[in-house]
mmCIF file of C-alpha atoms and ligand atoms in Angstrom:
data_model
loop_
_atom_site.group_PDB
_atom_site.id
_atom_site.type_symbol
_atom_site.label_atom_id
_atom_site.label_comp_id
_atom_site.label_asym_id
_atom_site.label_seq_id
_atom_site.Cartn_x
_atom_site.Cartn_y
_atom_site.Cartn_z
ATOM 1 C CA MET A 1 100.523 127.333 103.910
ATOM 2 C CA GLN A 2 98.076 126.300 101.215
ATOM 3 C CA ARG A 3 96.127 123.068 101.508
ATOM 4 C CA ASP A 4 94.627 122.474 98.106
ATOM 5 C CA VAL A 5 93.219 118.969 98.542
ATOM 6 C CA MET A 6 91.116 117.615 101.342
ATOM 7 C CA ILE A 7 89.578 114.154 101.271
ATOM 8 C CA THR A 8 87.527 112.823 104.166
ATOM 9 C CA CYS A 9 86.904 109.131 104.775
ATOM 10 C CA THR A 10 85.234 106.648 107.087
ATOM 11 C CA GLU A 11 87.577 103.819 108.009
ATOM 12 C CA MET A 12 86.388 100.227 108.457
ATOM 13 C CA HIS A 13 87.799 96.732 108.322
ATOM 14 C CA THR A 14 86.357 93.343 107.452
ATOM 15 C CA GLY A 15 88.308 90.381 108.761
ATOM 16 C CA GLY A 16 91.237 92.723 109.344
ATOM 17 C CA GLU A 17 91.285 93.983 105.740
ATOM 18 C CA PRO A 18 91.002 97.792 105.697
ATOM 19 C CA LEU A 19 88.344 99.724 103.832
ATOM 20 C CA ARG A 20 88.798 103.452 103.418
ATOM 21 C CA ILE A 21 85.401 104.770 102.286
ATOM 22 C CA VAL A 22 85.569 108.206 100.684
ATOM 23 C CA GLU A 23 83.051 110.683 102.089
ATOM 24 C CA SER A 24 84.027 113.873 100.296
ATOM 25 C CA GLY A 25 86.729 115.600 98.310
ATOM 26 C CA TYR A 26 87.230 113.002 95.555
ATOM 27 C CA PRO A 27 87.212 114.280 91.952
ATOM 28 C CA THR A 28 83.960 113.807 90.035
ATOM 29 C CA LEU A 29 84.232 110.573 88.055
ATOM 30 C CA LEU A 30 82.697 110.887 84.600
ATOM 31 C CA GLY A 31 81.116 108.122 82.521
ATOM 32 C CA ASP A 32 77.686 106.722 81.724
ATOM 33 C CA SER A 33 78.235 103.407 83.505
ATOM 34 C CA VAL A 34 80.171 102.230 86.558
ATOM 35 C CA LEU A 35 82.638 100.493 84.224
ATOM 36 C CA GLU A 36 83.107 103.742 82.286
ATOM 37 C CA LYS A 37 83.677 105.620 85.539
ATOM 38 C CA ARG A 38 86.272 102.999 86.451
ATOM 39 C CA SER A 39 88.247 103.650 83.294
ATOM 40 C CA TYR A 40 87.823 107.419 83.660
ATOM 41 C CA ALA A 41 89.211 107.178 87.215
ATOM 42 C CA ALA A 42 92.260 105.260 85.961
ATOM 43 C CA ARG A 43 92.803 107.627 83.053
ATOM 44 C CA SER A 44 92.013 111.027 84.520
ATOM 45 C CA ALA A 45 91.772 110.917 88.320
ATOM 46 C CA ASP A 46 94.391 108.423 89.398
ATOM 47 C CA GLY A 47 96.245 110.934 91.564
ATOM 48 C CA ALA A 48 93.356 110.846 94.063
ATOM 49 C CA ARG A 49 93.620 107.054 94.370
ATOM 50 C CA ARG A 50 97.366 107.193 94.898
ATOM 51 C CA LEU A 51 96.952 109.998 97.427
ATOM 52 C CA ILE A 52 94.767 107.920 99.766
ATOM 53 C CA MET A 53 96.070 104.408 98.982
ATOM 54 C CA HIS A 54 99.839 104.968 98.927
ATOM 55 C CA GLU A 55 102.243 106.165 101.613
ATOM 56 C CA PRO A 56 102.424 108.405 103.536
ATOM 57 C CA ARG A 57 98.603 108.566 103.821
ATOM 58 C CA GLY A 58 97.998 104.896 103.073
ATOM 59 C CA HIS A 59 100.285 101.881 102.718
ATOM 60 C CA HIS A 60 101.146 99.043 100.350
ATOM 61 C CA ASP A 61 98.162 96.921 101.440
ATOM 62 C CA MET A 62 95.531 99.672 101.766
ATOM 63 C CA TYR A 63 92.099 99.252 100.169
ATOM 64 C CA GLY A 64 89.391 101.804 99.427
ATOM 65 C CA ALA A 65 85.936 102.470 98.028
ATOM 66 C CA VAL A 66 84.404 105.501 96.327
ATOM 67 C CA ARG A 67 80.658 105.649 95.925
ATOM 68 C CA VAL A 68 79.490 106.698 92.463
ATOM 69 C CA THR A 69 76.128 107.169 90.793
ATOM 70 C CA ALA A 70 74.757 103.847 89.598
ATOM 71 C CA ASP A 71 73.358 103.232 86.129
ATOM 72 C CA HIS A 72 71.581 99.988 87.097
ATOM 73 C CA THR A 73 67.917 100.723 87.851
ATOM 74 C CA GLU A 74 67.820 98.426 90.906
ATOM 75 C CA ALA A 75 71.018 99.732 92.504
ATOM 76 C CA ASP A 76 71.017 101.890 95.639
ATOM 77 C CA PHE A 77 74.452 103.199 94.671
ATOM 78 C CA GLY A 78 77.497 102.318 92.609
ATOM 79 C CA VAL A 79 81.038 101.848 93.832
ATOM 80 C CA LEU A 80 84.608 101.810 92.598
ATOM 81 C CA PHE A 81 87.164 99.763 94.504
ATOM 82 C CA LEU A 82 90.678 101.149 94.964
ATOM 83 C CA HIS A 83 93.875 99.245 95.703
ATOM 84 C CA ASN A 84 97.618 99.723 95.443
ATOM 85 C CA GLU A 85 97.720 99.336 91.655
ATOM 86 C CA GLY A 86 94.365 100.507 90.385
ATOM 87 C CA TYR A 87 90.702 99.552 90.441
ATOM 88 C CA SER A 88 89.264 96.101 90.997
ATOM 89 C CA THR A 89 85.994 94.836 89.579
ATOM 90 C CA MET A 90 84.691 93.154 92.737
ATOM 91 C CA CYS A 91 85.466 93.174 96.409
ATOM 92 C CA GLY A 92 83.580 91.075 98.928
ATOM 93 C CA HIS A 93 85.147 92.473 102.082
ATOM 94 C CA ALA A 94 84.208 95.961 100.857
ATOM 95 C CA VAL A 95 80.620 94.926 100.079
ATOM 96 C CA ILE A 96 80.280 93.553 103.630
ATOM 97 C CA ALA A 97 81.529 96.856 105.073
ATOM 98 C CA LEU A 98 79.526 99.015 102.654
ATOM 99 C CA GLY A 99 76.309 97.135 103.445
ATOM 100 C CA ARG A 100 76.584 97.966 107.134
ATOM 101 C CA TYR A 101 77.784 101.505 106.389
ATOM 102 C CA ALA A 102 74.866 102.206 103.996
ATOM 103 C CA VAL A 103 72.324 101.234 106.648
ATOM 104 C CA ASP A 104 74.089 103.096 109.475
ATOM 105 C CA LYS A 105 74.404 106.267 107.389
ATOM 106 C CA GLY A 106 70.767 106.112 106.273
ATOM 107 C CA ILE A 107 71.804 105.789 102.625
ATOM 108 C CA VAL A 108 69.422 102.824 102.534
ATOM 109 C CA LYS A 109 66.425 102.761 104.839
ATOM 110 C CA LYS A 110 66.599 100.064 107.493
ATOM 111 C CA ALA A 111 63.961 97.350 107.023
ATOM 112 C CA LEU A 112 61.422 97.180 109.828
ATOM 113 C CA ASP A 113 61.560 93.400 109.827
ATOM 114 C CA GLY A 114 64.406 91.129 108.852
ATOM 115 C CA ASP A 115 67.567 91.959 106.983
ATOM 116 C CA THR A 116 67.939 95.203 105.042
ATOM 117 C CA ARG A 117 68.784 94.679 101.395
ATOM 118 C CA VAL A 118 71.418 97.007 99.939
ATOM 119 C CA ASN A 119 71.930 96.767 96.181
ATOM 120 C CA ILE A 120 75.435 97.822 95.237
ATOM 121 C CA GLN A 121 76.459 98.207 91.611
ATOM 122 C CA CYS A 122 80.052 97.048 91.457
ATOM 123 C CA PRO A 123 82.079 97.237 88.232
ATOM 124 C CA CYS A 124 81.352 93.500 87.729
ATOM 125 C CA GLY A 125 77.600 93.997 88.127
ATOM 126 C CA LEU A 126 74.849 94.200 90.735
ATOM 127 C CA VAL A 127 75.656 92.677 94.124
ATOM 128 C CA SER A 128 72.977 92.431 96.843
ATOM 129 C CA ALA A 129 74.059 92.768 100.459
ATOM 130 C CA TYR A 130 71.704 91.728 103.271
ATOM 131 C CA VAL A 131 72.392 93.523 106.537
ATOM 132 C CA ALA A 132 71.202 91.850 109.734
ATOM 133 C CA LYS A 133 70.196 93.794 112.852
ATOM 134 C CA SER A 134 73.451 92.546 114.430
ATOM 135 C CA GLY A 135 75.438 94.295 111.682
ATOM 136 C CA SER A 136 76.524 91.023 110.085
ATOM 137 C CA VAL A 137 76.253 91.058 106.315
ATOM 138 C CA ARG A 138 75.787 88.372 103.689
ATOM 139 C CA PHE A 139 75.898 89.141 99.997
ATOM 140 C CA HIS A 140 74.913 87.476 96.752
ATOM 141 C CA SER A 141 77.513 88.111 94.112
ATOM 142 C CA VAL A 142 77.320 88.162 90.325
ATOM 143 C CA PRO A 143 77.236 84.753 88.543
ATOM 144 C CA ALA A 144 80.423 82.901 89.447
ATOM 145 C CA TYR A 145 82.011 80.135 87.399
ATOM 146 C CA ALA A 146 85.023 77.921 86.856
ATOM 147 C CA PHE A 147 86.801 79.425 83.864
ATOM 148 C CA ALA A 148 89.285 76.551 83.499
ATOM 149 C CA LEU A 149 90.368 73.567 85.578
ATOM 150 C CA ASP A 150 93.819 71.989 85.737
ATOM 151 C CA VAL A 151 95.493 74.490 83.429
ATOM 152 C CA ASP A 152 99.206 73.712 82.943
ATOM 153 C CA VAL A 153 101.332 76.762 83.627
ATOM 154 C CA ASP A 154 105.137 77.089 83.604
ATOM 155 C CA VAL A 155 106.058 78.930 86.790
ATOM 156 C CA PRO A 156 109.719 80.008 87.020
ATOM 157 C CA GLY A 157 111.460 78.206 89.859
ATOM 158 C CA HIS A 158 108.567 75.756 90.273
ATOM 159 C CA GLY A 159 108.244 74.080 86.874
ATOM 160 C CA ARG A 160 104.976 73.025 85.294
ATOM 161 C CA LEU A 161 102.065 73.421 87.723
ATOM 162 C CA LYS A 162 98.326 72.914 87.466
ATOM 163 C CA VAL A 163 96.071 75.799 88.421
ATOM 164 C CA ASP A 164 92.318 76.304 88.401
ATOM 165 C CA ILE A 165 90.961 79.657 87.295
ATOM 166 C CA GLY A 166 87.717 80.843 88.863
ATOM 167 C CA TYR A 167 85.593 83.948 88.434
ATOM 168 C CA GLY A 168 83.883 85.521 91.447
ATOM 169 C CA GLY A 169 83.429 89.062 90.082
ATOM 170 C CA ALA A 170 87.172 88.992 89.404
ATOM 171 C CA PHE A 171 89.380 86.213 88.021
ATOM 172 C CA TYR A 172 91.698 84.298 90.334
ATOM 173 C CA ALA A 173 94.215 81.523 89.817
ATOM 174 C CA LEU A 174 93.749 78.929 92.570
ATOM 175 C CA ILE A 175 96.565 76.657 93.686
ATOM 176 C CA PRO A 176 97.288 74.575 96.801
ATOM 177 C CA ALA A 177 100.278 75.742 98.853
ATOM 178 C CA GLN A 178 101.658 72.199 98.702
ATOM 179 C CA ALA A 179 102.097 72.461 94.917
ATOM 180 C CA LEU A 180 104.410 75.403 95.584
ATOM 181 C CA GLY A 181 106.406 73.551 98.246
ATOM 182 C CA LEU A 182 104.704 75.612 100.964
ATOM 183 C CA ASP A 183 102.410 75.020 103.910
ATOM 184 C CA MET A 184 99.411 77.262 104.637
ATOM 185 C CA ARG A 185 99.927 76.997 108.379
ATOM 186 C CA LYS A 186 103.708 77.063 108.627
ATOM 187 C CA SER A 187 104.946 79.159 105.685
ATOM 188 C CA ARG A 188 105.600 82.859 106.102
ATOM 189 C CA THR A 189 103.130 85.209 104.412
ATOM 190 C CA ARG A 190 106.100 86.668 102.518
ATOM 191 C CA ASP A 191 106.904 83.270 100.967
ATOM 192 C CA LEU A 192 103.256 82.653 100.048
ATOM 193 C CA THR A 193 103.188 86.135 98.491
ATOM 194 C CA ASP A 194 106.335 85.550 96.430
ATOM 195 C CA ALA A 195 105.050 82.223 95.116
ATOM 196 C CA ALA A 196 101.548 83.569 94.409
ATOM 197 C CA THR A 197 103.065 86.479 92.495
ATOM 198 C CA LEU A 198 105.075 84.103 90.290
ATOM 199 C CA VAL A 199 101.873 82.168 89.547
ATOM 200 C CA THR A 200 99.962 85.372 88.718
ATOM 201 C CA GLU A 201 102.696 86.533 86.346
ATOM 202 C CA ALA A 202 102.853 83.118 84.664
ATOM 203 C CA VAL A 203 99.072 82.852 84.202
ATOM 204 C CA LYS A 204 98.939 86.404 82.823
ATOM 205 C CA ARG A 205 101.588 85.474 80.251
ATOM 206 C CA GLN A 206 100.174 82.085 79.312
ATOM 207 C CA VAL A 207 96.365 82.204 79.606
ATOM 208 C CA THR A 208 93.924 84.451 77.759
ATOM 209 C CA LEU A 209 90.855 85.209 79.847
ATOM 210 C CA HIS A 210 87.407 86.034 78.549
ATOM 211 C CA HIS A 211 84.217 87.293 80.201
ATOM 212 C CA PRO A 212 80.840 87.251 78.424
ATOM 213 C CA ASP A 213 79.775 90.684 79.763
ATOM 214 C CA SER A 214 82.759 92.896 78.987
ATOM 215 C CA PRO A 215 86.418 92.720 77.930
ATOM 216 C CA GLU A 216 87.140 95.063 80.864
ATOM 217 C CA LEU A 217 86.394 92.196 83.263
ATOM 218 C CA ALA A 218 88.795 89.805 81.519
ATOM 219 C CA PHE A 219 91.993 90.138 83.518
ATOM 220 C CA LEU A 220 93.639 88.113 86.266
ATOM 221 C CA TYR A 221 93.260 89.977 89.574
ATOM 222 C CA GLY A 222 95.463 87.645 91.602
ATOM 223 C CA THR A 223 96.310 84.200 92.893
ATOM 224 C CA ILE A 224 94.773 82.470 95.890
ATOM 225 C CA VAL A 225 96.999 79.956 97.624
ATOM 226 C CA THR A 226 94.851 77.409 99.438
ATOM 227 C CA ASP A 227 95.283 74.581 101.915
ATOM 228 C CA GLY A 228 93.941 72.252 99.217
ATOM 229 C CA ASN A 229 90.944 71.201 101.336
ATOM 230 C CA ASP A 230 88.384 71.711 98.603
ATOM 231 C CA ALA A 231 86.003 68.838 99.341
ATOM 232 C CA PHE A 232 83.089 69.940 101.522
ATOM 233 C CA SER A 233 83.693 69.488 105.223
ATOM 234 C CA ASP A 234 82.567 71.076 108.478
ATOM 235 C CA GLN A 235 86.196 72.104 109.023
ATOM 236 C CA PRO A 236 87.367 75.526 107.771
ATOM 237 C CA THR A 237 89.498 75.734 104.661
ATOM 238 C CA SER A 238 92.106 78.462 104.643
ATOM 239 C CA ASN A 239 93.575 80.601 101.892
ATOM 240 C CA VAL A 240 95.720 83.650 101.226
ATOM 241 C CA CYS A 241 94.849 85.967 98.362
ATOM 242 C CA VAL A 242 97.609 87.987 96.689
ATOM 243 C CA PHE A 243 96.152 90.511 94.258
ATOM 244 C CA ALA A 244 96.989 93.712 92.355
ATOM 245 C CA ASP A 245 100.666 94.601 92.971
ATOM 246 C CA ARG A 246 101.615 91.900 95.529
ATOM 247 C CA GLU A 247 98.864 93.180 97.800
ATOM 248 C CA VAL A 248 97.918 90.673 100.511
ATOM 249 C CA ASP A 249 94.303 90.395 101.636
ATOM 250 C CA ARG A 250 94.040 90.058 105.406
ATOM 251 C CA SER A 251 90.485 88.725 105.097
ATOM 252 C CA PRO A 252 89.440 85.378 103.560
ATOM 253 C CA THR A 253 88.567 87.402 100.383
ATOM 254 C CA GLY A 254 84.858 87.589 99.540
ATOM 255 C CA SER A 255 85.306 87.435 95.773
ATOM 256 C CA GLY A 256 87.910 84.698 96.245
ATOM 257 C CA VAL A 257 85.547 82.593 98.361
ATOM 258 C CA THR A 258 82.982 83.096 95.573
ATOM 259 C CA ALA A 259 85.473 81.918 92.926
ATOM 260 C CA ARG A 260 86.626 78.961 95.053
ATOM 261 C CA ILE A 261 83.051 77.775 95.602
ATOM 262 C CA ALA A 262 82.299 78.075 91.867
ATOM 263 C CA VAL A 263 85.300 75.857 91.127
ATOM 264 C CA GLN A 264 84.450 73.413 93.928
ATOM 265 C CA TYR A 265 80.868 73.226 92.616
ATOM 266 C CA LYS A 266 82.072 72.529 89.082
ATOM 267 C CA ARG A 267 84.247 69.718 90.440
ATOM 268 C CA GLY A 268 81.309 68.250 92.386
ATOM 269 C CA LEU A 269 83.063 68.869 95.712
ATOM 270 C CA ILE A 270 80.300 71.011 97.230
ATOM 271 C CA GLY A 271 76.532 71.112 96.710
ATOM 272 C CA LEU A 272 73.924 73.852 96.799
ATOM 273 C CA ASN A 273 73.267 75.321 100.255
ATOM 274 C CA GLN A 274 76.250 73.578 101.842
ATOM 275 C CA SER A 275 77.719 76.314 103.992
ATOM 276 C CA ARG A 276 81.501 76.197 104.409
ATOM 277 C CA VAL A 277 83.815 78.257 106.594
ATOM 278 C CA PHE A 278 86.728 79.984 104.850
ATOM 279 C CA ALA A 279 89.606 81.227 106.990
ATOM 280 C CA SER A 280 92.269 83.781 106.213
ATOM 281 C CA GLY A 281 95.736 82.254 106.216
ATOM 282 C CA VAL A 282 97.024 85.640 107.414
ATOM 283 C CA ASN A 283 95.004 86.220 110.592
ATOM 284 C CA ASP A 284 92.440 83.379 110.777
ATOM 285 C CA SER A 285 89.479 85.729 110.253
ATOM 286 C CA ARG A 286 86.431 83.881 108.912
ATOM 287 C CA PHE A 287 83.792 84.195 106.186
ATOM 288 C CA THR A 288 81.152 81.613 105.390
ATOM 289 C CA GLY A 289 80.228 80.810 101.824
ATOM 290 C CA MET A 290 77.756 78.635 99.945
ATOM 291 C CA ALA A 291 76.367 78.246 96.458
ATOM 292 C CA VAL A 292 72.681 79.138 96.655
ATOM 293 C CA LYS A 293 71.499 78.553 93.089
ATOM 294 C CA GLU A 294 72.531 77.616 89.610
ATOM 295 C CA THR A 295 72.529 80.282 86.945
ATOM 296 C CA THR A 296 74.455 81.200 83.816
ATOM 297 C CA CYS A 297 76.954 83.846 82.842
ATOM 298 C CA GLY A 298 76.327 84.315 79.108
ATOM 299 C CA GLN A 299 76.303 80.671 77.968
ATOM 300 C CA ILE A 300 78.532 79.483 80.820
ATOM 301 C CA PRO A 301 76.986 77.423 83.651
ATOM 302 C CA ALA A 302 77.478 79.408 86.844
ATOM 303 C CA VAL A 303 76.330 79.676 90.458
ATOM 304 C CA VAL A 304 75.170 82.469 92.711
ATOM 305 C CA VAL A 305 77.332 82.357 95.820
ATOM 306 C CA GLU A 306 76.415 83.830 99.196
ATOM 307 C CA VAL A 307 79.293 85.057 101.362
ATOM 308 C CA ALA A 308 78.879 86.291 104.943
ATOM 309 C CA GLY A 309 81.080 88.209 107.350
ATOM 310 C CA LYS A 310 81.188 91.209 109.635
ATOM 311 C CA ALA A 311 82.814 94.618 109.312
ATOM 312 C CA PHE A 312 83.808 97.095 112.013
ATOM 313 C CA TYR A 313 84.458 100.822 112.151
ATOM 314 C CA THR A 314 88.014 101.856 112.947
ATOM 315 C CA GLY A 315 87.772 105.643 112.672
ATOM 316 C CA THR A 316 87.506 108.603 110.388
ATOM 317 C CA SER A 317 90.180 110.483 108.519
ATOM 318 C CA THR A 318 90.779 113.815 106.854
ATOM 319 C CA PHE A 319 93.659 113.973 104.401
ATOM 320 C CA THR A 320 95.247 117.225 103.351
ATOM 321 C CA VAL A 321 97.985 118.015 100.884
ATOM 322 C CA GLU A 322 100.184 121.058 100.990
ATOM 323 C CA ASP A 323 101.138 122.634 97.726
ATOM 324 C CA GLU A 324 104.861 122.040 98.105
ATOM 325 C CA ASP A 325 104.534 118.388 99.265
ATOM 326 C CA GLU A 326 106.756 116.196 97.068
ATOM 327 C CA PHE A 327 104.659 113.143 98.045
ATOM 328 C CA LYS A 328 101.330 114.556 96.894
ATOM 329 C CA THR A 329 100.544 111.369 95.038
ATOM 330 C CA GLY A 330 102.320 109.011 97.344
ATOM 331 C CA PHE A 331 104.797 106.203 96.949
ATOM 332 C CA LEU A 332 104.809 102.464 97.596
ATOM 333 C CA CYS A 333 107.152 100.606 99.904
ATOM 334 C CA ASN A 334 107.074 96.835 99.601
HETATM 335 O O1 LIG B 401 87.140 90.441 99.721
HETATM 336 C C1 LIG B 401 87.475 90.678 98.550
HETATM 337 O O2 LIG B 401 86.853 90.216 97.598
HETATM 338 C C2 LIG B 401 88.618 91.612 98.290
HETATM 339 N N1 LIG B 401 89.498 91.902 99.405
HETATM 340 C C3 LIG B 401 90.716 92.480 98.836
HETATM 341 C C4 LIG B 401 90.844 91.772 97.505
HETATM 342 C C5 LIG B 401 89.426 91.481 97.054
HETATM 343 O O3 LIG B 401 89.010 92.493 96.180
#
């Protein structure tokens, strides 16, 4: 019996959202930058992603991270994010887990005093994670901004709807559940997912995105259905993020919280250093988020957003593949 592939991983979760961190066995990813490695992975090493994301070794909503060599001089390491359809450009729940992991594994030396800073080069740019002694992590993402507010989109079955589009390392369409005839607390996740998917497809067809840094960042990653409570309050606001191929984030979505705050800031609904709690509409897990300073992304006014949460270890895994296995590169069941 020949086993010709073996990939080992550390398993974590942040707010219930899994993170499968590759330790060894992944193909070498070529390219001079993290973005180039991302396209190389999609072009020439996609079987490895499907092997550990899809069934029978993963599942429809699995998420992963592969560390790669960084090209940014200040980065401790680079990372590619894996999901059911491909490779995202930013992932907050993964950054929270990777921050803790990097300190625990000694990849970054623990600070003697205060939080340990871990600089992670994501495909969208450099993200700084700050790891507290307790293991809690907060991160400062790349400049986040409102790409467009109140965009009219024709959504089959729902008519003409208004969506906001925010960038938090990835682009999201943001829409209140109410506009879709749904309720964040009462509706089934399946119904929120179906509606969010229709919105994503409609925005992809009808809106052209642009990012000042690279055309590779200019795509819609998903739709976040919210409870519509965007004005600052000491009460949590909840959301469900549906991204990639109908994949449902169990966590409040770090990059989504970043995008939501950028849009709320643009609308004057939240100020600098006003910390807000964001809850997952799937399992009520919590992140906090706040805009910490104004900045720009190219010429676009933007904010740096800090998101905080906590990740936990769930195990380790070793995946093997036998030569004759018909499901070497997995399948998806949705
Ligand atoms: O927390 C986040 O930003 C991510 N979680 C899965 C989808 C997003 O990439």
